[in-house]
Every structure is written in C-alpha cells, then in structure tokens.
Coordinates of C-alpha atoms in Angstrom, one line a residue:
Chain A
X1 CA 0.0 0.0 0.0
X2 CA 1.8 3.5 -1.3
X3 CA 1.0 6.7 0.1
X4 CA -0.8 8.7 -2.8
X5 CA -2.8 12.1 -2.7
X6 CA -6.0 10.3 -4.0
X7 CA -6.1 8.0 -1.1
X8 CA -5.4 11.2 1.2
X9 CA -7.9 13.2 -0.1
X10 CA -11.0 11.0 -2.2
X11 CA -11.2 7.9 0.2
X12 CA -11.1 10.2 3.4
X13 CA -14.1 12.6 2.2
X14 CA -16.0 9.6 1.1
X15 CA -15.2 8.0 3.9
X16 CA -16.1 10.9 6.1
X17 CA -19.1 12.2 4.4
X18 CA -20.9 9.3 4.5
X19 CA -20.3 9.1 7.8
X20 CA -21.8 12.6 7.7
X21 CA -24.9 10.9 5.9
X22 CA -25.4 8.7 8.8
X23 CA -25.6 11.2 11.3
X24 CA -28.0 12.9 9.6
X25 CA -30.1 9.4 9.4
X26 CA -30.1 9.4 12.9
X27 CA -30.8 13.3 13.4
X28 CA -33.8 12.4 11.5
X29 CA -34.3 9.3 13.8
X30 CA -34.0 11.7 16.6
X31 CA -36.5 14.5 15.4
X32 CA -39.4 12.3 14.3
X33 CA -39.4 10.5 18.1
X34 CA -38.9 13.7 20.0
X35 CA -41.5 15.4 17.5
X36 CA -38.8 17.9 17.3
X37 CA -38.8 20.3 14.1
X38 CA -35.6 19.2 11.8
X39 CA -35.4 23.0 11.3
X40 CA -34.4 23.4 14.8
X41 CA -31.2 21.8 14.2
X42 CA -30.4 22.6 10.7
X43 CA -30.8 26.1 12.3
X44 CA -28.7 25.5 15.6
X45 CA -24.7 27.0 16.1
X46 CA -22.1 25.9 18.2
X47 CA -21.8 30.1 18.2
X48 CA -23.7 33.0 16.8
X49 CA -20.8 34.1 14.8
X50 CA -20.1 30.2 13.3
X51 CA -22.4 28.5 10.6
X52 CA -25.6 26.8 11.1
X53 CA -26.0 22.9 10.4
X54 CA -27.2 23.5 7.1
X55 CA -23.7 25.3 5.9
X56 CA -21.6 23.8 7.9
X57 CA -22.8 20.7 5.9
X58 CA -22.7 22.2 2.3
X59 CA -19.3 23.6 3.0
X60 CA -17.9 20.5 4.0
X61 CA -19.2 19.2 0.9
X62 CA -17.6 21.9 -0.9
X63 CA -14.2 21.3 -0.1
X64 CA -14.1 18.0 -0.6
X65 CA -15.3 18.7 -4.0
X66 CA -13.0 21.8 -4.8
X67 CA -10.0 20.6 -3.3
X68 CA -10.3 17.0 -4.9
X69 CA -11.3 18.7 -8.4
X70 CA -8.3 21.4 -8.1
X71 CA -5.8 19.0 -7.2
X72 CA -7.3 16.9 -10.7
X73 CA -7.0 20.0 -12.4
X74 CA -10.9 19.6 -13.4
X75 CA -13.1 23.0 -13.1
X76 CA -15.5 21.8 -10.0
X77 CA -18.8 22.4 -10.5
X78 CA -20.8 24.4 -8.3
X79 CA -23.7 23.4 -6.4
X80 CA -26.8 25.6 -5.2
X81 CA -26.7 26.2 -1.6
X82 CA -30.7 26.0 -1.2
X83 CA -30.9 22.7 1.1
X84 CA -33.8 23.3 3.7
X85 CA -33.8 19.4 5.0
X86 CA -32.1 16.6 6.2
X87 CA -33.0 14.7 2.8
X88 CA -31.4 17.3 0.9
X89 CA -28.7 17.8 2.8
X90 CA -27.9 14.1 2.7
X91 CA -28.8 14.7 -1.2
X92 CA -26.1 17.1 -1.5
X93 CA -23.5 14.5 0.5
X94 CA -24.6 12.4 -2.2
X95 CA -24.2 14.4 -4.7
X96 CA -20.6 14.9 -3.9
X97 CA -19.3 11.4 -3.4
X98 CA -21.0 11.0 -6.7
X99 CA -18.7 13.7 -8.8
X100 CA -15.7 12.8 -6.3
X101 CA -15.8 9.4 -8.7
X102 CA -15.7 11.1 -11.3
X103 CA -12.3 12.5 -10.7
X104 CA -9.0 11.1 -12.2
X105 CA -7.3 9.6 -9.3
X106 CA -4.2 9.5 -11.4
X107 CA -4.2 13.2 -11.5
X108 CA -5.0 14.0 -8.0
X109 CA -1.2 11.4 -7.1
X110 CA 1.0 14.1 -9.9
X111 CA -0.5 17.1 -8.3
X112 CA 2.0 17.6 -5.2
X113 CA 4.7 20.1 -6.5
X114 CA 2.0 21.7 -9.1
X115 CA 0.9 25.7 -7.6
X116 CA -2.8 25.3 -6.7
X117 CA -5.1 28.6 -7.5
X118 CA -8.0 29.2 -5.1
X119 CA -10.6 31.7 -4.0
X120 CA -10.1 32.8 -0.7
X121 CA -12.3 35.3 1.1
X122 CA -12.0 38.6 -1.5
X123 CA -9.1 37.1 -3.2
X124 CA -6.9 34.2 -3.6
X125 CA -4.8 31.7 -2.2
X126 CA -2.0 30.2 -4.0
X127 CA -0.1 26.9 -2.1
X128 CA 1.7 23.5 -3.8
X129 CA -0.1 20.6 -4.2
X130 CA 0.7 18.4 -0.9
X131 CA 0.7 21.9 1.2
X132 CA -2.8 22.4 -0.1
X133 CA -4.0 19.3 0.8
X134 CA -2.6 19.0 4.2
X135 CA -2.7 22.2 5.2
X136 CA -6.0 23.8 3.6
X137 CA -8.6 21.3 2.4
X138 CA -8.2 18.5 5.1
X139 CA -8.0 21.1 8.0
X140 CA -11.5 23.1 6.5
X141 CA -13.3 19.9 5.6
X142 CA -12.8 18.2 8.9
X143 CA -13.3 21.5 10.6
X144 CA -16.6 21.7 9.0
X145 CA -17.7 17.8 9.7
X146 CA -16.5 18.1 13.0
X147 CA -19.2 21.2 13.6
X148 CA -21.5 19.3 11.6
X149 CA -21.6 16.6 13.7
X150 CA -21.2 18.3 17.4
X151 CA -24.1 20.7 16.6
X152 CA -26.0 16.9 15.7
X153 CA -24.6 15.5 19.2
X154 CA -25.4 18.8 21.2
X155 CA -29.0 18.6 20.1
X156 CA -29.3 15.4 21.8
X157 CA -28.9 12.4 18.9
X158 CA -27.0 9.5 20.3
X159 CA -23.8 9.4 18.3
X160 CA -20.2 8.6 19.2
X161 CA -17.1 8.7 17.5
X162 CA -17.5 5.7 15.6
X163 CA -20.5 7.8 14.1
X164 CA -17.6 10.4 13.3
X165 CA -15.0 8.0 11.8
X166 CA -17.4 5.8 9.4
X167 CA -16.6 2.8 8.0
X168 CA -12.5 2.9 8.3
X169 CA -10.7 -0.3 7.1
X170 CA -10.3 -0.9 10.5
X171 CA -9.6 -5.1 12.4
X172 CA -11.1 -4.9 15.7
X173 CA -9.9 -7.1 18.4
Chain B
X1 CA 7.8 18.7 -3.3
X2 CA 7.2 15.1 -2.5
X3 CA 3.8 13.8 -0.6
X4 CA 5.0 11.9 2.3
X5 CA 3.6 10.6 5.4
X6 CA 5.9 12.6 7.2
X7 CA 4.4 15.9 5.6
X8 CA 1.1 14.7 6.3
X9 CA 1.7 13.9 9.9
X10 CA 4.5 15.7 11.4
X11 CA 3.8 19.2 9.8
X12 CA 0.4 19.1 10.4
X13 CA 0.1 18.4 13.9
X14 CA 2.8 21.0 14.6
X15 CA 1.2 23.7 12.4
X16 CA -2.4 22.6 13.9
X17 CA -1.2 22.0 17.8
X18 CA 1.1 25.3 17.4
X19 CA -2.3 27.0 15.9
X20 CA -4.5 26.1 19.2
X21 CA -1.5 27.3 21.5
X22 CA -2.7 30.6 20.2
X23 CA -5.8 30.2 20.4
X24 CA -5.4 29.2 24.1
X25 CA -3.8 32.7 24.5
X26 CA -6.5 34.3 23.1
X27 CA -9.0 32.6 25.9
X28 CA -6.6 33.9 28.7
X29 CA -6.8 37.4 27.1
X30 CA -10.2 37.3 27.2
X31 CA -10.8 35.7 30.7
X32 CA -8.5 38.7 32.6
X33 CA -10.0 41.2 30.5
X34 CA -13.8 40.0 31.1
X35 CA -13.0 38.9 34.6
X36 CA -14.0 35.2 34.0
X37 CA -12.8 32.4 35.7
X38 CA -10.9 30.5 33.4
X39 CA -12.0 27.2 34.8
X40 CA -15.3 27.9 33.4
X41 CA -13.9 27.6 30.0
X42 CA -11.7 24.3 30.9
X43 CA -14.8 22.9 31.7
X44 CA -17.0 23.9 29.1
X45 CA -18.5 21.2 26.7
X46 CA -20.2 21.3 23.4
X47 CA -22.7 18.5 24.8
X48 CA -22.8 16.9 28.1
X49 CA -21.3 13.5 27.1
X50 CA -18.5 15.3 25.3
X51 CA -15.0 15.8 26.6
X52 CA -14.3 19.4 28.3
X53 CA -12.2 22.0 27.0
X54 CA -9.1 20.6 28.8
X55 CA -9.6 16.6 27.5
X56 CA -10.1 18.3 24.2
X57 CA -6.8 19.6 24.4
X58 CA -4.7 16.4 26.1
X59 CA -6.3 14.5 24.0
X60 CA -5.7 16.3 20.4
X61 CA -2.0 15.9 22.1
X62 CA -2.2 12.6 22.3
X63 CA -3.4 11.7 19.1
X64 CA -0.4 13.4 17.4
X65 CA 1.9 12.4 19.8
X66 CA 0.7 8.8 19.6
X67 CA 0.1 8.6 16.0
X68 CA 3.3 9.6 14.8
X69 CA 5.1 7.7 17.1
X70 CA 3.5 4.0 16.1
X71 CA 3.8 5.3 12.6
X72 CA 7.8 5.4 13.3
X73 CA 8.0 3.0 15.4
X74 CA 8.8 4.5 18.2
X75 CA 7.1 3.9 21.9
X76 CA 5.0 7.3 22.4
X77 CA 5.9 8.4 26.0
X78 CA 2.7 9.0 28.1
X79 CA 1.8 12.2 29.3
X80 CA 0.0 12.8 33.1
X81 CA -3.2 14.2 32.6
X82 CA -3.2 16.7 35.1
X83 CA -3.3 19.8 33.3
X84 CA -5.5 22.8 35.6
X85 CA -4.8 26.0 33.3
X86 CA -4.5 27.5 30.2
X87 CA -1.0 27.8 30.7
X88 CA -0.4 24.3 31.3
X89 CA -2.6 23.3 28.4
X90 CA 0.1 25.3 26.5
X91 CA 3.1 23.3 28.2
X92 CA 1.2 20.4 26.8
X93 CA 1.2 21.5 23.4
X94 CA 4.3 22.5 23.3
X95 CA 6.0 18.9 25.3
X96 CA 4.2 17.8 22.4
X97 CA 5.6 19.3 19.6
X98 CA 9.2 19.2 21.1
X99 CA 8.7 15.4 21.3
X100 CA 7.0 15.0 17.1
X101 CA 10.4 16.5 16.2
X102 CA 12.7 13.7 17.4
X103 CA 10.8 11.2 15.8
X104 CA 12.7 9.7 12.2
X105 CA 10.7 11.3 9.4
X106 CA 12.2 8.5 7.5
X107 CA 11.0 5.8 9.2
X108 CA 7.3 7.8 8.8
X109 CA 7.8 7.9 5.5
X110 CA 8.5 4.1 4.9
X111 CA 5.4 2.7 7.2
X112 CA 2.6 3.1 4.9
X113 CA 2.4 -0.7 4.3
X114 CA 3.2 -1.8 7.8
X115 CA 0.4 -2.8 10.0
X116 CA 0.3 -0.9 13.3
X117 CA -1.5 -1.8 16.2
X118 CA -3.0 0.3 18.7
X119 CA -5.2 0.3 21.8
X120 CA -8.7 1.5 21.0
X121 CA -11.4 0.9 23.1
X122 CA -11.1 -2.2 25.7
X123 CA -9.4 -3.7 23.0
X124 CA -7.3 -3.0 20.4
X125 CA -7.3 -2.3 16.0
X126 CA -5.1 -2.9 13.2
X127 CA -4.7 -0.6 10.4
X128 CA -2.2 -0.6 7.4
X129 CA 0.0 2.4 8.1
X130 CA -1.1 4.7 5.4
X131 CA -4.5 3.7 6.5
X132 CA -4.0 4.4 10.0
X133 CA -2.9 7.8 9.3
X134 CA -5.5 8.6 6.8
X135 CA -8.5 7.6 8.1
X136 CA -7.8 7.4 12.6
X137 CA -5.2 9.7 13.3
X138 CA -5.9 12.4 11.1
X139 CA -9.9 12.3 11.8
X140 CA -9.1 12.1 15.5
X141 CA -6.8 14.9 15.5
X142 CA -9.1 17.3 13.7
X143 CA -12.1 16.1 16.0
X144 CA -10.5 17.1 19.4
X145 CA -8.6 20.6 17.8
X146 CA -11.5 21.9 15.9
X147 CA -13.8 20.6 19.2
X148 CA -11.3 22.3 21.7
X149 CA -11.5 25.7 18.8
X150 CA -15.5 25.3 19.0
X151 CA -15.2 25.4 22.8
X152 CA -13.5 28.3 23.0
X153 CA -15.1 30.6 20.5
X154 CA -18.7 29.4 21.9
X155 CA -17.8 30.9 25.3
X156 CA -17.1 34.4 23.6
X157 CA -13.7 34.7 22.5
X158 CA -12.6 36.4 19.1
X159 CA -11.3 33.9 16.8
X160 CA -11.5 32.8 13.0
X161 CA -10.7 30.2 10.9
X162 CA -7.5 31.8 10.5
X163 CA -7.0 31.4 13.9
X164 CA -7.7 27.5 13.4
X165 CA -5.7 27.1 10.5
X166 CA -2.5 28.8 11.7
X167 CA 0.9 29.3 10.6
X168 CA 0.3 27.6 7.0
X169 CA 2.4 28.0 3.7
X170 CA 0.1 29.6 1.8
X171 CA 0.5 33.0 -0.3
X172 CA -2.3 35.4 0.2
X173 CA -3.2 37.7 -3.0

C-alpha cells in the first residue's frame, strides 16, 4: 500500500461524508421521536458568529469537492446552496461522493509540487499541491464535519465517534 | 515537493497544535480582560457526554503524539493528565511538539504498508500504516482541535478560521 494524494484526499471525504450521511439518518431518527422540528437543528450553532448545520454541511461538501477537483486539475462544478432538510442535505453529500468518482485519481497522485489557484475570502490563495491538501482542504473539511456533527450530538442524537470515523478499514480485536 | 507521510503527519500536527496554542492565549486574554474564571472555560463542553475544553486539548495531544510515534515505530511516552490551566494546556502543546520533532521522518515515511496496532477501546485495531494515518489519526486529531476551537469561540472569545488554521504555507493575494 503506497502513500498517494487520491487516497489522502477521495477515500477520506467519502469515507467521512458518509459518515456525515449517517448522522443525519439518525438526526432524523432523533426529530421524528422527539416530535422535534428538523429546522431546529439545521438552524442550531455551536456560536452565533459560526455556521448553522445546514452550511456547515454544504461547506464541507464543498471542499471535498473543490480541493479534490483542483488538485485533478478539473473545473468543480458548483452546487446551489438551497438545502432546507435533512434529505437534501444528505442529497447534497450524495451528490458529492458521486462527482468525487468522477475524478482522475491518477491526476490528484501528480499534483504535489503543481501551484494550486483558489478563491479565498476577497481574493486568492495560492499553495503547492501536498501543502494544499494537508494544510487547507483537510483542516477546512474536517473543521466543517467536525461542527457538523457536534451541533447533531449537542442537540441530543446518540452518536459517538465511531458515528464520526465511518466505515474505516479498520480489524477490531 | 514530495507527498510523504511525514508531511502529512509531522507538519500538520505541529502547524495545527502550534495554531490552538494561540488560540489558548486568546481565551486567557479574554478571561482577565472579562474577569471570567478561566475554569469555566476548561470545563466547558459542546454536549454533556462530550469531553471538556481541557480533555479536548490532552487529547488532540495525544493523538499526534501517539500517532506519529506508532507510525515510526517508536514507543509514544505518556503524558499525566493533570493539566488545571491554560497555561499548562500550552506546556502540553508545546512537550508535544518538542517530542513530534525527534521522531525519524524517514521511518514515517516508509510505514505506509506496515500494520500498526494500537489500543482502542477495551481492546485493540489494526490498520495498514497509510490507513491508520489517513483515516484514525488524522480524523481524530481534527475532532479534538476543531472541538477544543468550537469550545473556546462558543464561550465568547474572538477567533477565526484563520485562527484555526494557523501558521500555513500559503501565499495570500
């Protein structure tokens, strides 16, 4: 097993969002029994001044998809931020692990030393390949899951950090 | 520039461990200047069965500390878990970032195909190296900094993402 930027960067946002898709399953699980409204949480912040559940979802989404598409060289596409559910929001997940397959893997491996382009607040951001990935787009995705899933778990859904890891080629003993 | 598991594991927990150090001294700012008690925030949690700001912080320690030790093969020193302050949160951080540098980036670099055990739970897992980086210690680490990071900017005090991504080689244009 070699150490390649696709396995760094596609298997870990797969892995992790649909990990994310499962926590929203059981967010839904959670709302329906409590007779809780879903827009309760989809609104809730671990702050006023960080996103709600619904952004910090899309924007964990997004840079999975940008960084993985910019590190291919391909032009990601861009995705409507106008989720107002759990279903959509586990649509948009989706969604995303859907065009991550898209993505030449090959690519993604001979990006390390290339300079990587990027919007960043008003203007850009410019970083090499590996520094991106490690430094940039793992940090902000797993920044964003991470919210993601401790506003879920502040609400009061019964998850745990196997929730949070997903289904890692893991042997148990 | 080369994509090794030393990059993706050394670099990043110093960068990311170096990053909450600061963000550690902005909590003490803002306790003296708002005349809080700073044990309210070492105690504060983002849910009631989640760890408090001061696990957060051992812990995210630990996982660096840990990780990159098993990766090269070295036997990760154990650290008491008796940290009271912010202050000695910060001598945490930084015992553990004087320890990730005299670990053999080398031998890092040359364990993605080795199988690593580890205690988890009651028991214990197996993971291939670059597996075991990719998809436990890296999600782990993230969890516990961006948690400890949520912590802290919930209670009130100014930070950014900036704040969360610290010290990274990027140009800004």
């Amino acid at each position: 097993m070699p150490f390649t930027m696709s396995q760094a960067s596609l298997s870990v946002f797969e892995i992790g969002l649909n990990a994310l898709s499962v926590v929203l399953d059981k967010a839904a699980g959670f709302t329906a029994a409590k007779k809780v409204d879903p827009a309760v949480l989809l609104g809730w912040r671990l702050a006023p001044n960080m996103f709600a559940l619904v952004r910090q979802v899309q924007v964990a989404c997004d840079h999975a998809k940008n960084g993985a598409a910019r590190l291919a060289g391909a032009e990601p596409p861009k995705f409507q931020d106008n989720e107002a559910s759990l279903d959509q929001l586990k649509e948009r997940i989706e969604k995303t692990v859907v065009y991550l397959k898209t993505l030449d893997a090959k690519a993604i491996d001979a990006s390390s030393d290339r300079e990587i382009t990027f919007p960043l607040g008003q203007g850009k951001g410019q970083m090499k390949g590996a520094d991106y990935l490690n430094h940039f787009v793992l940090p902000n995705f797993y920044f964003h899951l991470t919210a993601a899933y401790a506003i879920v778990r502040h609400c009061g859904v019964e998850i745990g950090k196997r929730d949070f890891l997903g289904a890692i080629p893991i042997k148990r003993s």
